[in-house]
Amino acid sequence: MQLKKFWKFGQVDGQKGPEIAIIYPPVAKDNLSDKITNFWQKKLVPYINFEDYKALHKIMKNISMIGGSSSYRVYSKYNLPTNIGDQNTVWVCLPRQAKALEILKRDYPDRKFNIILGKKNVEPQIEWINSKGEKVLIKSPLYSYLKRQRPAKDTRDNNDVNFENIIAKDFAVVARFDKGNKRGEWEKLKNYFIAGLHGLGNWGAAWYIDRKYSDLDQFTDNQYDNIQILLEVTYQDGRISDVRSISDITQKEIDEMISTKNVVNVIKKYKDIT
C-alpha cells in the first residue's frame, strides 16, 4: 500500500506498539466573533477551523487504513502529552504551532523550508529551497481569490451557496523527519509536519497524502528517508479539486502564479465553465 511509504511509525522499548500524537491548533477564544461569557462552562472542547478538521479527518483515516486505529490520539496544542518525546507526532498547521516551529528549527537544520511568521496584518510565508538550491519565497494568494469572488459587505448568512461556489488556491508543505526521543536514542520515531499557509493548505496537504497515491510511489520503503514536498492546493465549489507538487518551482514562476493578473485569469476560466 502506497500510504505505508509515507506513514511510517516507530516505537520505543516498553511500548506495545507505535504511539501517535496528532496535534492541532484550536481557534483562539479571543478571535471568535461571538463573545461568550463563562466560555468553558458552555463549550466541551475548543473550536477548530473546518479546514483543519478536514485535514485531521483524512490523517486519522489514513492511520486507520494502515492498521493504526488504536494507536493515535488527537491533542490540542495546549494539551500536549507528557511523553511526547517517546511518540510519533503529526503537527497540523505550523504557522499557529510555536512548539512545532521550535522543533523544526532546532532539530532539522538541513531542511528545505522555513515558515516565516507575519507580523501584525502580514500573512505567513513559506521559504523553500528548490532542487537547484535556489531560495523561493512563497505567499498565499487565498485572500486575493476571496475578495474578487465574495461581496465586501459583511454578512452573517452562512447558508449563501455563493460562498462555496468559488475557486481559490493556497500553498503547503508536507514533511517527514526522523525523531529522537527524550533519552537521545533514535528509535525510528517520526515527526510529520502538515504546513499550510492557511487552513486550505492544511486540508489540501492531507488530501494529497490521502488521494494522490501515484505520487507516493516516488518514495522508497526506507523508513529513514526524509520527505519534503511543496504543494499547490486548488479549492473549487466546496471541495478540494486538485493538489500538485511544485517542489521544483522558481521565484519567477511563483510570482506569476500569485500575481493579480493570474488570479483574475483563473477566476475567469472558472466562471466560463460553470
mmCIF file of C-alpha atoms in Angstrom, residues 23-267:
data_model
loop_
_atom_site.group_PDB
_atom_site.id
_atom_site.type_symbol
_atom_site.label_atom_id
_atom_site.label_comp_id
_atom_site.label_asym_id
_atom_site.label_seq_id
_atom_site.Cartn_x
_atom_site.Cartn_y
_atom_site.Cartn_z
ATOM 1 C CA ILE A 23 -1.618 17.926 17.311
ATOM 2 C CA TYR A 24 -3.791 20.792 16.072
ATOM 3 C CA PRO A 25 -4.186 24.484 16.970
ATOM 4 C CA PRO A 26 -7.672 25.435 18.205
ATOM 5 C CA VAL A 27 -9.254 28.733 17.268
ATOM 6 C CA ALA A 28 -8.251 31.253 19.916
ATOM 7 C CA LYS A 29 -11.236 32.267 22.031
ATOM 8 C CA ASP A 30 -10.363 35.945 21.586
ATOM 9 C CA ASN A 31 -10.677 35.548 17.801
ATOM 10 C CA LEU A 32 -14.281 34.346 17.903
ATOM 11 C CA SER A 33 -16.815 36.815 16.542
ATOM 12 C CA ASP A 34 -19.402 35.823 19.147
ATOM 13 C CA LYS A 35 -18.194 36.659 22.635
ATOM 14 C CA ILE A 36 -19.435 34.007 25.054
ATOM 15 C CA THR A 37 -19.475 34.557 28.792
ATOM 16 C CA ASN A 38 -18.443 31.638 31.014
ATOM 17 C CA PHE A 39 -16.958 30.119 27.855
ATOM 18 C CA TRP A 40 -15.685 26.803 29.261
ATOM 19 C CA GLN A 41 -18.920 26.174 31.134
ATOM 20 C CA LYS A 42 -20.719 26.114 27.785
ATOM 21 C CA LYS A 43 -18.141 24.521 25.477
ATOM 22 C CA LEU A 44 -16.780 20.998 25.992
ATOM 23 C CA VAL A 45 -13.796 21.273 23.639
ATOM 24 C CA PRO A 46 -12.058 24.132 21.773
ATOM 25 C CA TYR A 47 -13.296 25.372 18.420
ATOM 26 C CA ILE A 48 -11.454 24.176 15.336
ATOM 27 C CA ASN A 49 -11.354 25.588 11.815
ATOM 28 C CA PHE A 50 -13.349 23.497 9.349
ATOM 29 C CA GLU A 51 -10.333 23.156 7.047
ATOM 30 C CA ASP A 52 -8.183 21.873 9.911
ATOM 31 C CA TYR A 53 -10.936 19.421 10.852
ATOM 32 C CA LYS A 54 -10.922 18.084 7.281
ATOM 33 C CA ALA A 55 -7.152 17.646 7.483
ATOM 34 C CA LEU A 56 -7.394 15.819 10.811
ATOM 35 C CA HIS A 57 -10.130 13.555 9.469
ATOM 36 C CA LYS A 58 -8.014 12.473 6.498
ATOM 37 C CA ILE A 59 -4.948 11.892 8.672
ATOM 38 C CA MET A 60 -6.943 9.706 11.079
ATOM 39 C CA LYS A 61 -8.483 7.850 8.146
ATOM 40 C CA ASN A 62 -5.006 7.142 6.708
ATOM 41 C CA ILE A 63 -3.643 5.851 10.008
ATOM 42 C CA SER A 64 -6.689 3.606 10.432
ATOM 43 C CA MET A 65 -6.270 2.236 6.911
ATOM 44 C CA ILE A 66 -2.738 1.064 7.673
ATOM 45 C CA GLY A 67 -3.814 -0.592 10.915
ATOM 46 C CA GLY A 68 -3.057 2.087 13.496
ATOM 47 C CA SER A 69 -6.577 2.994 14.590
ATOM 48 C CA SER A 70 -5.934 2.146 18.245
ATOM 49 C CA SER A 71 -2.559 3.852 18.485
ATOM 50 C CA TYR A 72 -3.300 7.534 17.823
ATOM 51 C CA ARG A 73 -4.845 10.329 19.836
ATOM 52 C CA VAL A 74 -5.662 13.900 18.855
ATOM 53 C CA TYR A 75 -4.400 16.697 21.113
ATOM 54 C CA SER A 76 -4.828 20.440 21.245
ATOM 55 C CA LYS A 77 -1.528 22.304 21.159
ATOM 56 C CA TYR A 78 -2.403 23.486 24.672
ATOM 57 C CA ASN A 79 -2.640 19.931 25.992
ATOM 58 C CA LEU A 80 0.411 18.054 24.765
ATOM 59 C CA PRO A 81 1.079 14.550 26.124
ATOM 60 C CA THR A 82 3.726 14.387 28.839
ATOM 61 C CA ASN A 83 5.569 11.620 26.970
ATOM 62 C CA ILE A 84 5.535 13.347 23.591
ATOM 63 C CA GLY A 85 9.268 12.699 23.239
ATOM 64 C CA ASP A 86 8.513 8.980 23.016
ATOM 65 C CA GLN A 87 5.723 9.324 20.473
ATOM 66 C CA ASN A 88 5.437 9.811 16.743
ATOM 67 C CA THR A 89 3.966 13.274 16.185
ATOM 68 C CA VAL A 90 1.856 14.799 13.429
ATOM 69 C CA TRP A 91 1.801 18.598 13.618
ATOM 70 C CA VAL A 92 -1.063 20.268 11.728
ATOM 71 C CA CYS A 93 -0.871 23.968 10.738
ATOM 72 C CA LEU A 94 2.675 25.118 11.507
ATOM 73 C CA PRO A 95 2.048 28.886 11.346
ATOM 74 C CA ARG A 96 -0.079 28.546 14.514
ATOM 75 C CA GLN A 97 2.122 25.971 16.293
ATOM 76 C CA ALA A 98 5.046 27.632 18.069
ATOM 77 C CA LYS A 99 6.277 24.330 19.522
ATOM 78 C CA ALA A 100 6.380 22.679 16.101
ATOM 79 C CA LEU A 101 8.302 25.608 14.634
ATOM 80 C CA GLU A 102 10.768 25.401 17.504
ATOM 81 C CA ILE A 103 11.336 21.678 16.853
ATOM 82 C CA LEU A 104 11.688 22.246 13.120
ATOM 83 C CA LYS A 105 14.332 24.935 13.611
ATOM 84 C CA ARG A 106 16.227 23.101 16.376
ATOM 85 C CA ASP A 107 16.297 19.531 15.071
ATOM 86 C CA TYR A 108 16.384 19.819 11.270
ATOM 87 C CA PRO A 109 18.991 22.378 10.148
ATOM 88 C CA ASP A 110 19.220 20.783 6.676
ATOM 89 C CA ARG A 111 15.507 21.114 5.919
ATOM 90 C CA LYS A 112 14.335 22.628 2.641
ATOM 91 C CA PHE A 113 11.784 25.001 4.125
ATOM 92 C CA ASN A 114 11.021 27.582 6.775
ATOM 93 C CA ILE A 115 7.720 29.072 7.867
ATOM 94 C CA ILE A 116 8.118 32.829 8.160
ATOM 95 C CA LEU A 117 5.532 34.235 10.528
ATOM 96 C CA GLY A 118 3.984 37.538 9.592
ATOM 97 C CA LYS A 119 3.848 40.468 11.927
ATOM 98 C CA LYS A 120 0.519 42.153 12.623
ATOM 99 C CA ASN A 121 -1.668 42.173 9.486
ATOM 100 C CA VAL A 122 1.071 40.392 7.493
ATOM 101 C CA GLU A 123 0.433 36.867 6.259
ATOM 102 C CA PRO A 124 2.838 33.957 6.941
ATOM 103 C CA GLN A 125 5.092 32.804 4.102
ATOM 104 C CA ILE A 126 6.962 29.670 3.090
ATOM 105 C CA GLU A 127 10.668 29.889 2.343
ATOM 106 C CA TRP A 128 11.547 26.941 0.114
ATOM 107 C CA ILE A 129 14.803 25.609 -1.362
ATOM 108 C CA ASN A 130 14.163 24.090 -4.801
ATOM 109 C CA SER A 131 16.160 21.308 -6.476
ATOM 110 C CA LYS A 132 18.625 23.836 -7.898
ATOM 111 C CA GLY A 133 19.381 25.144 -4.426
ATOM 112 C CA GLU A 134 17.539 28.389 -5.098
ATOM 113 C CA LYS A 135 15.607 30.064 -2.315
ATOM 114 C CA VAL A 136 11.954 30.756 -3.170
ATOM 115 C CA LEU A 137 9.654 32.944 -1.064
ATOM 116 C CA ILE A 138 6.008 31.920 -1.280
ATOM 117 C CA LYS A 139 2.960 33.971 -0.310
ATOM 118 C CA SER A 140 -0.603 32.690 -0.347
ATOM 119 C CA PRO A 141 -2.992 34.137 -2.959
ATOM 120 C CA LEU A 142 -6.037 32.933 -0.998
ATOM 121 C CA TYR A 143 -7.324 36.343 0.087
ATOM 122 C CA SER A 144 -6.805 37.698 -3.412
ATOM 123 C CA TYR A 145 -9.151 34.981 -4.707
ATOM 124 C CA LEU A 146 -11.709 35.555 -1.954
ATOM 125 C CA LYS A 147 -12.016 39.315 -2.283
ATOM 126 C CA ARG A 148 -12.616 39.039 -6.031
ATOM 127 C CA GLN A 149 -15.428 36.499 -5.670
ATOM 128 C CA ARG A 150 -17.216 37.466 -2.473
ATOM 129 C CA PRO A 151 -19.052 40.651 -1.523
ATOM 130 C CA ALA A 152 -17.215 43.178 0.597
ATOM 131 C CA LYS A 153 -20.286 43.704 2.788
ATOM 132 C CA ASP A 154 -20.130 41.615 5.939
ATOM 133 C CA THR A 155 -22.936 39.109 6.315
ATOM 134 C CA ARG A 156 -23.990 36.580 8.942
ATOM 135 C CA ASP A 157 -25.786 34.408 6.384
ATOM 136 C CA ASN A 158 -23.759 31.202 6.455
ATOM 137 C CA ASN A 159 -26.161 29.467 4.055
ATOM 138 C CA ASP A 160 -25.339 31.532 0.973
ATOM 139 C CA VAL A 161 -24.412 28.936 -1.679
ATOM 140 C CA ASN A 162 -22.297 31.538 -3.462
ATOM 141 C CA PHE A 163 -19.810 31.399 -0.598
ATOM 142 C CA GLU A 164 -18.907 27.854 -1.637
ATOM 143 C CA ASN A 165 -19.159 28.232 -5.396
ATOM 144 C CA ILE A 166 -15.775 29.823 -5.964
ATOM 145 C CA ILE A 167 -12.245 28.831 -6.892
ATOM 146 C CA ALA A 168 -9.274 29.502 -4.607
ATOM 147 C CA LYS A 169 -5.668 28.435 -4.123
ATOM 148 C CA ASP A 170 -3.164 28.076 -1.291
ATOM 149 C CA PHE A 171 0.251 26.524 -0.690
ATOM 150 C CA ALA A 172 1.550 23.970 1.791
ATOM 151 C CA VAL A 173 4.493 21.785 2.718
ATOM 152 C CA VAL A 174 4.251 18.132 3.715
ATOM 153 C CA ALA A 175 7.289 16.787 5.541
ATOM 154 C CA ARG A 176 8.502 13.704 7.405
ATOM 155 C CA PHE A 177 11.648 13.554 9.518
ATOM 156 C CA ASP A 178 13.288 11.105 11.892
ATOM 157 C CA LYS A 179 12.815 11.989 15.547
ATOM 158 C CA GLY A 180 14.944 11.362 18.620
ATOM 159 C CA ASN A 181 13.253 10.586 21.911
ATOM 160 C CA LYS A 182 13.985 12.109 25.304
ATOM 161 C CA ARG A 183 16.818 9.683 26.054
ATOM 162 C CA GLY A 184 18.709 10.702 22.931
ATOM 163 C CA GLU A 185 18.071 7.384 21.208
ATOM 164 C CA TRP A 186 16.906 7.034 17.606
ATOM 165 C CA GLU A 187 14.075 4.521 17.616
ATOM 166 C CA LYS A 188 12.529 5.131 14.177
ATOM 167 C CA LEU A 189 10.106 7.655 15.656
ATOM 168 C CA LYS A 190 8.828 10.284 13.219
ATOM 169 C CA ASN A 191 7.873 13.942 13.148
ATOM 170 C CA TYR A 192 5.322 14.825 10.473
ATOM 171 C CA PHE A 193 4.559 18.421 9.514
ATOM 172 C CA ILE A 194 1.371 19.428 7.649
ATOM 173 C CA ALA A 195 2.199 23.050 6.952
ATOM 174 C CA GLY A 196 -0.393 25.036 5.028
ATOM 175 C CA LEU A 197 -0.151 28.806 4.869
ATOM 176 C CA HIS A 198 -3.877 28.817 5.656
ATOM 177 C CA GLY A 199 -6.426 26.194 6.613
ATOM 178 C CA LEU A 200 -6.982 25.448 2.928
ATOM 179 C CA GLY A 201 -3.324 24.450 2.647
ATOM 180 C CA ASN A 202 -3.640 22.062 5.606
ATOM 181 C CA TRP A 203 -6.755 20.478 4.131
ATOM 182 C CA GLY A 204 -5.129 20.163 0.718
ATOM 183 C CA ALA A 205 -1.902 18.693 2.097
ATOM 184 C CA ALA A 206 -3.806 15.941 3.910
ATOM 185 C CA TRP A 207 -5.943 15.403 0.784
ATOM 186 C CA TYR A 208 -2.753 14.960 -1.259
ATOM 187 C CA ILE A 209 -1.478 12.169 1.006
ATOM 188 C CA ASP A 210 -4.908 10.525 1.006
ATOM 189 C CA ARG A 211 -5.708 10.803 -2.693
ATOM 190 C CA LYS A 212 -2.523 11.143 -4.766
ATOM 191 C CA TYR A 213 -1.435 7.538 -4.381
ATOM 192 C CA SER A 214 0.686 7.578 -7.534
ATOM 193 C CA ASP A 215 2.822 10.422 -6.203
ATOM 194 C CA LEU A 216 3.718 8.352 -3.151
ATOM 195 C CA ASP A 217 5.371 5.762 -5.414
ATOM 196 C CA GLN A 218 8.368 8.078 -5.750
ATOM 197 C CA PHE A 219 9.320 7.329 -2.129
ATOM 198 C CA THR A 220 11.255 4.255 -1.104
ATOM 199 C CA ASP A 221 10.425 1.859 1.701
ATOM 200 C CA ASN A 222 13.473 3.070 3.611
ATOM 201 C CA GLN A 223 11.990 4.308 6.860
ATOM 202 C CA TYR A 224 14.956 6.612 7.469
ATOM 203 C CA ASP A 225 14.326 8.689 4.341
ATOM 204 C CA ASN A 226 13.129 12.230 4.976
ATOM 205 C CA ILE A 227 10.324 13.605 2.810
ATOM 206 C CA GLN A 228 9.662 17.261 1.948
ATOM 207 C CA ILE A 229 7.132 18.320 -0.713
ATOM 208 C CA LEU A 230 5.884 21.766 -1.707
ATOM 209 C CA LEU A 231 2.244 21.739 -2.817
ATOM 210 C CA GLU A 232 -0.222 23.953 -4.652
ATOM 211 C CA VAL A 233 -3.794 23.401 -3.443
ATOM 212 C CA THR A 234 -6.889 24.201 -5.528
ATOM 213 C CA TYR A 235 -10.361 24.531 -3.989
ATOM 214 C CA GLN A 236 -13.459 24.606 -6.175
ATOM 215 C CA ASP A 237 -17.167 24.528 -5.362
ATOM 216 C CA GLY A 238 -16.847 23.478 -1.731
ATOM 217 C CA ARG A 239 -14.172 20.804 -2.097
ATOM 218 C CA ILE A 240 -10.528 20.218 -2.932
ATOM 219 C CA SER A 241 -10.375 19.728 -6.695
ATOM 220 C CA ASP A 242 -6.631 19.184 -7.088
ATOM 221 C CA VAL A 243 -3.295 19.277 -5.289
ATOM 222 C CA ARG A 244 0.008 19.077 -7.145
ATOM 223 C CA SER A 245 3.671 19.035 -6.220
ATOM 224 C CA ILE A 246 5.579 22.172 -7.234
ATOM 225 C CA SER A 247 8.810 21.364 -5.405
ATOM 226 C CA ASP A 248 10.998 22.480 -8.336
ATOM 227 C CA ILE A 249 9.326 25.859 -8.768
ATOM 228 C CA THR A 250 11.355 29.061 -9.271
ATOM 229 C CA GLN A 251 10.749 32.508 -7.781
ATOM 230 C CA LYS A 252 9.688 33.847 -11.184
ATOM 231 C CA GLU A 253 7.119 31.071 -11.580
ATOM 232 C CA ILE A 254 5.663 31.524 -8.094
ATOM 233 C CA ASP A 255 5.434 35.289 -8.559
ATOM 234 C CA GLU A 256 3.463 34.727 -11.762
ATOM 235 C CA MET A 257 1.145 32.232 -10.041
ATOM 236 C CA ILE A 258 0.205 34.620 -7.221
ATOM 237 C CA SER A 259 0.037 37.740 -9.405
ATOM 238 C CA THR A 260 -3.223 39.645 -9.689
ATOM 239 C CA LYS A 261 -3.218 39.003 -13.443
ATOM 240 C CA ASN A 262 -3.088 35.238 -12.960
ATOM 241 C CA VAL A 263 -5.690 35.252 -10.166
ATOM 242 C CA VAL A 264 -8.099 37.167 -12.409
ATOM 243 C CA ASN A 265 -7.441 34.788 -15.325
ATOM 244 C CA VAL A 266 -8.019 31.671 -13.170
ATOM 245 C CA ILE A 267 -11.306 33.085 -11.864
#
